[in-house]
Coordinates of C-alpha atoms in Angstrom, one line a residue:
X3 CA -8.3 -0.2 11.9
X4 CA -9.4 -2.3 14.8
X5 CA -8.9 -5.8 16.2
X6 CA -11.7 -6.8 18.6
X7 CA -10.6 -10.4 18.7
X8 CA -10.8 -13.7 16.8
X9 CA -14.0 -15.3 15.6
X10 CA -14.4 -19.0 14.8
X11 CA -11.9 -20.1 12.2
X12 CA -12.2 -23.2 9.9
X13 CA -11.6 -26.7 11.2
X14 CA -7.9 -27.4 11.2
X15 CA -6.8 -23.8 11.4
X16 CA -4.3 -23.0 14.2
X17 CA -5.9 -21.1 17.0
X18 CA -5.2 -17.3 17.2
X19 CA -2.3 -16.7 19.5
X20 CA -3.9 -14.0 21.7
X21 CA -5.3 -15.6 24.8
X22 CA -8.5 -14.4 26.4
X23 CA -9.7 -12.6 23.3
X24 CA -13.5 -12.5 22.6
X25 CA -14.7 -15.5 20.5
X26 CA -17.7 -13.8 18.9
X27 CA -17.5 -13.0 15.2
X28 CA -16.8 -9.4 14.2
X29 CA -16.8 -7.5 11.0
X30 CA -13.6 -6.7 9.2
X31 CA -13.2 -3.2 7.7
X32 CA -14.7 -2.7 4.3
X33 CA -12.5 -2.3 1.2
X34 CA -13.5 1.4 1.2
X35 CA -12.3 1.8 4.8
X36 CA -8.9 0.3 4.0
X37 CA -8.7 2.5 0.9
X38 CA -9.4 5.5 3.1
X39 CA -6.2 4.7 5.1
X40 CA -4.2 4.7 1.9
X41 CA -5.9 7.9 0.6
X42 CA -5.0 9.6 3.9
X43 CA -1.5 8.3 3.9
X44 CA -0.7 9.8 0.5
X45 CA -3.0 12.8 0.9
X46 CA -4.7 11.8 -2.4
X47 CA -7.5 14.3 -2.0
X48 CA -5.0 17.1 -2.0
X49 CA -3.9 18.7 -5.3
X50 CA -5.6 15.7 -7.1
X51 CA -6.5 15.9 -10.8
X52 CA -9.9 17.5 -11.2
X53 CA -11.8 14.3 -12.0
X54 CA -10.1 12.4 -9.2
X55 CA -10.7 15.2 -6.7
X56 CA -14.4 15.3 -7.6
X57 CA -14.7 11.6 -7.0
X58 CA -12.7 11.5 -3.7
X59 CA -14.4 14.5 -2.2
X60 CA -18.0 13.6 -3.1
X61 CA -20.5 13.2 -0.2
X62 CA -21.0 9.5 -1.0
X63 CA -17.2 8.9 -1.0
X64 CA -16.6 10.7 2.3
X65 CA -19.4 8.8 4.0
X66 CA -17.9 5.6 2.6
X67 CA -14.4 6.4 3.8
X68 CA -15.7 7.2 7.3
X69 CA -17.7 4.0 7.4
X70 CA -21.1 5.7 7.5
X71 CA -22.2 4.4 4.1
X72 CA -21.5 1.2 2.3
X73 CA -20.2 2.5 -1.0
X74 CA -20.6 -0.2 -3.6
X75 CA -18.5 1.5 -6.3
X76 CA -15.1 1.3 -4.4
X77 CA -13.4 0.6 -7.7
X78 CA -14.1 4.1 -8.9
X79 CA -12.5 5.5 -5.7
X80 CA -9.5 3.2 -6.2
X81 CA -9.1 4.5 -9.7
X82 CA -9.2 8.1 -8.4
X83 CA -6.5 7.4 -5.8
X84 CA -4.3 5.8 -8.5
X85 CA -4.9 8.8 -10.9
X86 CA -3.5 11.1 -8.2
X87 CA -0.5 8.8 -7.5
X88 CA 0.4 8.6 -11.1
X89 CA -0.2 12.3 -11.7
X90 CA 2.4 13.0 -9.0
X91 CA 4.7 10.3 -10.5
X92 CA 4.7 8.5 -7.2
X93 CA 4.3 5.2 -9.1
X94 CA 6.7 4.9 -12.1
X95 CA 5.0 4.1 -15.4
X96 CA 7.3 1.2 -15.8
X97 CA 7.1 -0.1 -12.2
X98 CA 6.0 -3.5 -13.6
X99 CA 7.8 -4.0 -16.8
X100 CA 5.8 -5.3 -19.8
X101 CA 2.6 -4.3 -18.1
X102 CA 0.7 -1.0 -18.7
X103 CA 1.5 1.2 -15.7
X104 CA -1.8 2.6 -14.3
X105 CA -4.0 -0.2 -15.5
X106 CA -1.6 -2.9 -14.3
X107 CA -1.5 -1.4 -10.8
X108 CA -5.3 -1.0 -10.8
X109 CA -5.8 -4.7 -11.7
X110 CA -3.4 -5.7 -9.0
X111 CA -5.0 -3.6 -6.2
X112 CA -8.6 -4.1 -7.4
X113 CA -8.1 -7.8 -7.3
X114 CA -6.9 -7.5 -3.7
X115 CA -10.0 -5.4 -2.8
X116 CA -12.4 -7.8 -4.5
X117 CA -10.9 -10.8 -2.6
X118 CA -11.1 -8.9 0.6
X119 CA -14.8 -8.1 0.1
X120 CA -15.4 -11.8 -0.6
X121 CA -13.6 -12.8 2.6
X122 CA -15.3 -10.1 4.6
X123 CA -18.9 -10.9 3.5
X124 CA -18.8 -14.7 3.0
X125 CA -15.8 -16.1 4.9
X126 CA -15.1 -16.9 8.5
X127 CA -12.0 -14.8 8.9
X128 CA -9.2 -14.9 11.5
X129 CA -8.4 -11.8 13.6
X130 CA -7.3 -8.6 12.1
X131 CA -3.8 -9.1 13.5
X132 CA -3.5 -12.4 11.7
X133 CA -4.6 -11.0 8.3
X134 CA -2.3 -8.0 8.6
X135 CA 0.7 -10.3 9.2
X136 CA -0.4 -12.6 6.4
X137 CA -0.7 -9.6 4.1
X138 CA 2.7 -8.3 5.0
X139 CA 4.3 -11.7 4.4
X140 CA 2.6 -11.8 1.0
X141 CA 3.6 -8.2 0.2
X142 CA 7.2 -8.9 1.2
X143 CA 7.4 -11.8 -1.3
X144 CA 5.8 -9.8 -4.1
X145 CA 7.9 -6.8 -3.5
X146 CA 11.0 -9.0 -3.5
X147 CA 10.0 -10.4 -6.9
X148 CA 9.4 -6.9 -8.2
X149 CA 12.8 -5.6 -7.0
X150 CA 14.5 -8.6 -8.5
X151 CA 12.9 -8.0 -11.9
X152 CA 13.9 -4.3 -11.9
X153 CA 17.5 -5.3 -11.5
X154 CA 18.5 -2.4 -9.4
X155 CA 17.5 -0.9 -5.9
X156 CA 14.5 1.3 -6.1
X157 CA 14.6 4.0 -3.3
X158 CA 16.8 1.8 -1.1
X159 CA 16.4 4.2 1.8
X160 CA 12.8 2.9 2.2
X161 CA 14.0 -0.7 2.7
X162 CA 16.8 0.1 5.1
X163 CA 16.7 -1.8 8.3
X164 CA 16.6 1.5 10.2
X165 CA 14.3 3.4 7.7
X166 CA 13.1 6.6 9.2
X167 CA 9.5 6.0 8.2
X168 CA 9.3 3.0 10.4
X169 CA 9.9 5.1 13.6
X170 CA 7.5 8.0 14.3
X171 CA 10.1 9.7 16.4
X172 CA 12.5 9.8 13.5
X173 CA 10.1 11.0 10.8
X174 CA 11.9 14.2 10.2
X175 CA 15.3 12.6 9.5
X176 CA 14.8 12.2 5.8
X177 CA 14.5 15.9 5.1
X178 CA 17.5 16.5 7.4
X179 CA 19.5 13.8 5.6
X180 CA 18.7 15.1 2.1
X181 CA 19.6 18.6 3.2
X182 CA 23.0 17.5 4.4
X183 CA 23.5 15.5 1.1
X184 CA 22.7 18.7 -0.8
X185 CA 25.4 20.6 1.1
X186 CA 23.2 22.5 3.6
X187 CA 25.0 22.2 6.9
X188 CA 22.3 23.9 8.9
X189 CA 18.6 24.6 8.9
X190 CA 19.4 28.2 8.5
X191 CA 21.4 27.6 5.3
X192 CA 18.5 25.4 3.9
X193 CA 16.0 28.2 4.6
X194 CA 18.1 30.9 3.0
X195 CA 18.6 28.8 -0.1
X196 CA 15.0 27.7 -0.5
X197 CA 13.1 30.6 0.9
X198 CA 11.2 28.5 3.5
X199 CA 10.5 30.0 7.0
X200 CA 12.8 28.6 9.7
X201 CA 9.7 27.6 11.8
X202 CA 8.4 25.7 8.8
X203 CA 11.6 23.7 8.3
X204 CA 11.9 23.2 12.0
X205 CA 8.5 21.6 12.1
X206 CA 9.5 19.2 9.3
X207 CA 12.8 18.2 10.8
X208 CA 12.3 18.3 14.5
X209 CA 8.6 17.5 14.8
X210 CA 8.1 15.3 11.8
X211 CA 5.4 17.4 10.2
X212 CA 4.7 16.5 6.6
X213 CA 5.4 19.2 4.0
X214 CA 2.5 20.1 1.6
X215 CA 2.7 18.5 -1.9
X216 CA 3.8 22.0 -3.2
X217 CA 6.6 22.2 -0.6
X218 CA 7.7 18.7 -1.4
X219 CA 7.9 19.6 -5.1
X220 CA 10.0 22.7 -4.3
X221 CA 12.3 20.9 -2.0
X222 CA 12.8 18.1 -4.5
X223 CA 14.0 20.7 -7.1
X224 CA 16.5 22.3 -4.8
X225 CA 17.9 18.9 -3.7
X226 CA 18.1 17.5 -7.2
X227 CA 20.3 20.3 -8.4
X228 CA 22.8 19.7 -5.6
X229 CA 22.8 15.9 -5.1
X230 CA 24.6 14.0 -7.9
X231 CA 23.1 11.1 -9.8
X232 CA 19.5 11.9 -9.0
X233 CA 16.6 14.0 -10.3
X234 CA 13.6 15.9 -9.1
X235 CA 11.1 13.2 -9.8
X236 CA 13.1 10.5 -7.9
X237 CA 13.5 12.7 -4.8
X238 CA 9.8 13.8 -4.8
X239 CA 8.9 10.1 -5.0
X240 CA 11.2 9.2 -2.2
X241 CA 9.9 12.0 0.1
X242 CA 6.2 11.2 -0.7
X243 CA 6.6 7.5 -0.1
X244 CA 8.5 8.2 3.1
X245 CA 5.6 10.1 4.6
X246 CA 3.0 7.8 3.1
X247 CA 4.6 4.7 4.7
X248 CA 5.1 6.6 7.9
X249 CA 1.4 7.4 8.0
X250 CA 0.5 3.7 7.4
X251 CA 2.9 2.7 10.2
X252 CA 1.2 5.2 12.6
X253 CA -2.2 3.7 11.8
X254 CA -0.9 0.2 12.5
X255 CA 0.8 1.3 15.7
X256 CA -2.3 3.1 17.0
X257 CA -4.4 0.0 16.5
X258 CA -2.0 -2.7 17.6
X259 CA 0.9 -1.0 19.5
X260 CA 4.5 -0.2 18.9
X261 CA 5.9 -3.7 19.4
X262 CA 3.5 -5.2 16.8
X263 CA 4.1 -2.5 14.2
X264 CA 7.9 -2.7 14.7
X265 CA 7.9 -6.5 14.1
X266 CA 5.7 -6.1 11.1
X267 CA 8.2 -3.6 9.6
X268 CA 11.2 -5.8 10.3
X269 CA 9.6 -8.9 8.8
X270 CA 8.4 -7.1 5.7
X271 CA 11.9 -5.6 5.0
X272 CA 13.7 -8.8 5.7
X273 CA 11.4 -10.9 3.5
X274 CA 11.5 -8.4 0.6
X275 CA 15.3 -8.0 0.6
X276 CA 16.0 -11.8 1.1
X277 CA 13.7 -12.7 -1.8
X278 CA 15.1 -10.0 -4.0
X279 CA 18.6 -11.1 -3.4
X280 CA 17.9 -14.7 -4.1
X281 CA 15.8 -14.0 -7.1
X282 CA 18.4 -11.8 -8.8
X283 CA 20.8 -14.7 -8.6
X284 CA 18.3 -17.2 -9.9
X285 CA 17.3 -14.9 -12.8
X286 CA 20.9 -14.2 -13.7
X287 CA 21.8 -17.9 -13.8
X288 CA 18.7 -18.9 -15.7
X289 CA 17.3 -21.0 -12.8
X290 CA 14.1 -19.0 -12.8
X291 CA 12.1 -17.7 -15.8
X292 CA 11.3 -14.0 -15.9
X293 CA 7.7 -14.7 -16.8
X294 CA 7.2 -16.7 -13.7
X295 CA 8.7 -13.8 -11.6
X296 CA 6.2 -11.5 -13.3
X297 CA 3.3 -13.8 -12.5
X298 CA 4.4 -14.0 -8.9
X299 CA 3.9 -10.3 -8.5
X300 CA 0.2 -10.6 -9.5
X301 CA -0.8 -13.8 -7.7
X302 CA -1.0 -13.9 -3.9
X303 CA -0.4 -16.6 -1.3
X304 CA -4.1 -17.2 -0.9
X305 CA -4.4 -18.6 -4.4
X306 CA -1.5 -21.0 -4.0
X307 CA -2.7 -23.0 -1.0
X308 CA -0.7 -26.0 -2.1
X309 CA 2.4 -24.0 -1.5
X310 CA 1.4 -22.1 1.6
X311 CA 3.1 -19.4 3.4
X312 CA 7.0 -19.6 3.7
X313 CA 7.1 -20.5 7.3
X314 CA 10.8 -21.4 7.4
X315 CA 11.7 -18.1 5.7
X316 CA 9.6 -16.2 8.3
X317 CA 11.5 -18.0 11.1
X318 CA 14.8 -17.4 9.4
X319 CA 14.2 -13.6 9.1
X320 CA 13.2 -13.3 12.8
X321 CA 9.5 -13.6 12.9
X322 CA 8.3 -14.8 16.3
X323 CA 6.1 -17.9 17.0
X324 CA 3.0 -15.7 17.3
X325 CA 3.7 -14.1 14.0
X326 CA 4.1 -17.5 12.3
X327 CA 0.9 -18.9 14.0
X328 CA -1.1 -15.8 12.9
X329 CA 0.1 -16.2 9.3
X330 CA -1.0 -19.9 9.4
X331 CA -4.4 -19.0 10.8
X332 CA -5.1 -16.3 8.3
X333 CA -4.0 -18.6 5.4
X334 CA -6.4 -21.3 6.6
X335 CA -9.2 -18.7 6.9
X336 CA -8.8 -17.8 3.2
X337 CA -9.3 -21.3 1.9
X338 CA -13.1 -21.6 2.3
X339 CA -13.4 -18.4 0.3
X340 CA -11.5 -19.8 -2.7
X341 CA -13.5 -21.4 -5.5
X342 CA -13.0 -25.2 -5.9
X343 CA -9.7 -26.0 -7.5
X344 CA -8.5 -22.4 -7.3
X345 CA -5.0 -23.6 -6.7
X346 CA -4.9 -25.1 -10.1
X347 CA -6.3 -22.1 -11.9
X348 CA -3.6 -19.7 -13.1
X349 CA -6.0 -16.9 -13.4
X350 CA -8.0 -17.4 -10.2
X351 CA -7.3 -13.8 -9.1
X352 CA -8.6 -12.4 -12.3
X353 CA -11.7 -14.6 -12.3
X354 CA -12.7 -13.1 -8.9
X355 CA -11.9 -9.6 -10.1
X356 CA -14.2 -10.0 -13.2
X357 CA -16.9 -11.7 -11.1
X358 CA -16.9 -9.5 -8.0
X359 CA -15.8 -6.0 -9.3
X360 CA -18.7 -3.6 -8.8
X361 CA -20.6 -2.8 -12.0
X362 CA -23.1 -0.1 -13.0
X363 CA -26.6 -1.3 -13.6
X364 CA -28.1 -1.0 -17.1
X365 CA -28.7 2.6 -18.0
X366 CA -27.1 4.0 -14.8
X367 CA -24.1 5.5 -16.6
X368 CA -26.4 7.3 -19.0
X369 CA -28.6 8.6 -16.2
X370 CA -25.4 9.9 -14.4
X371 CA -24.3 11.8 -17.5
X372 CA -27.7 13.3 -17.9
X373 CA -27.7 14.5 -14.3
X374 CA -24.2 16.0 -14.7
X375 CA -25.3 17.9 -17.8
X376 CA -28.4 19.3 -16.0
X377 CA -26.2 20.5 -13.1
X378 CA -23.9 22.4 -15.5

């Protein structure tokens, strides 16, 4: 992730807030580069299902993830990452009710990647900081709708105002907290019960080192047997998301600094929890239809230009003037990319997905199957 500065933005767009930044256009990262950050955050190449591992570790994929090759078939790599996340039960099958689990999440994320490629290749985008803030605002709104529809908190520790994943120095606190909740009063007691080496546990708790997927699985089993009203899958999901989000936070911090990443986290959590609380009340009272809430999860701010970003909400939850200005700049930068009348097309996102999703050429699938048979 990088942010060399802000290029020209469309007429009428608020200027980027950073003074003195270069005005020459720059290239935003590819969809594959962004997917690489997610793959790394969740260690998707590690202990992945065989078909997914083969796709993620291929020479072409690795070059694309490193930015050394423009991989056109990013949708196949996205599918491989999702296969791994679902195989580990990191994404519940019923995460979006009334929508097929893995396919629904694929459609949601593939649409985002298709839109991003359209902006990157045909648009005049604002700076990376602005797009990241716009994305976090959009994600906060959609997560809020998702939480409201589920009707109960999902891994509430992750949306706590002081969540450990948001602070690199506190990364090891989750394992320590779960150990105490399970009745282990010391690292020594935890080691004796689980069979882990004291140095290993110390690295997890004191230095924030991420346990391997196998270690997370073993820890989850021990904790689940001792912590009431939980289960192994839920704890494994909590631990994995904790480290995944922490990794994403570290990427943002390394690119933009601690102050920027901290504000990004605060605004995301505040928007998501505020929207979830209000929406639960509206759904319970019948003021808002559930089908509208479901649609809101799949349609982003960019395809609702008539509504625009929730600037008053951002200010109310503590977003600073630069944050609000960046969201406005990014939102304006998206508009020339949208097809005419997109704001009035309910399925604008899906139209772009079907139009821009990478496809195999005629006969290419057959040629690939033939080559695989020859190799075996």
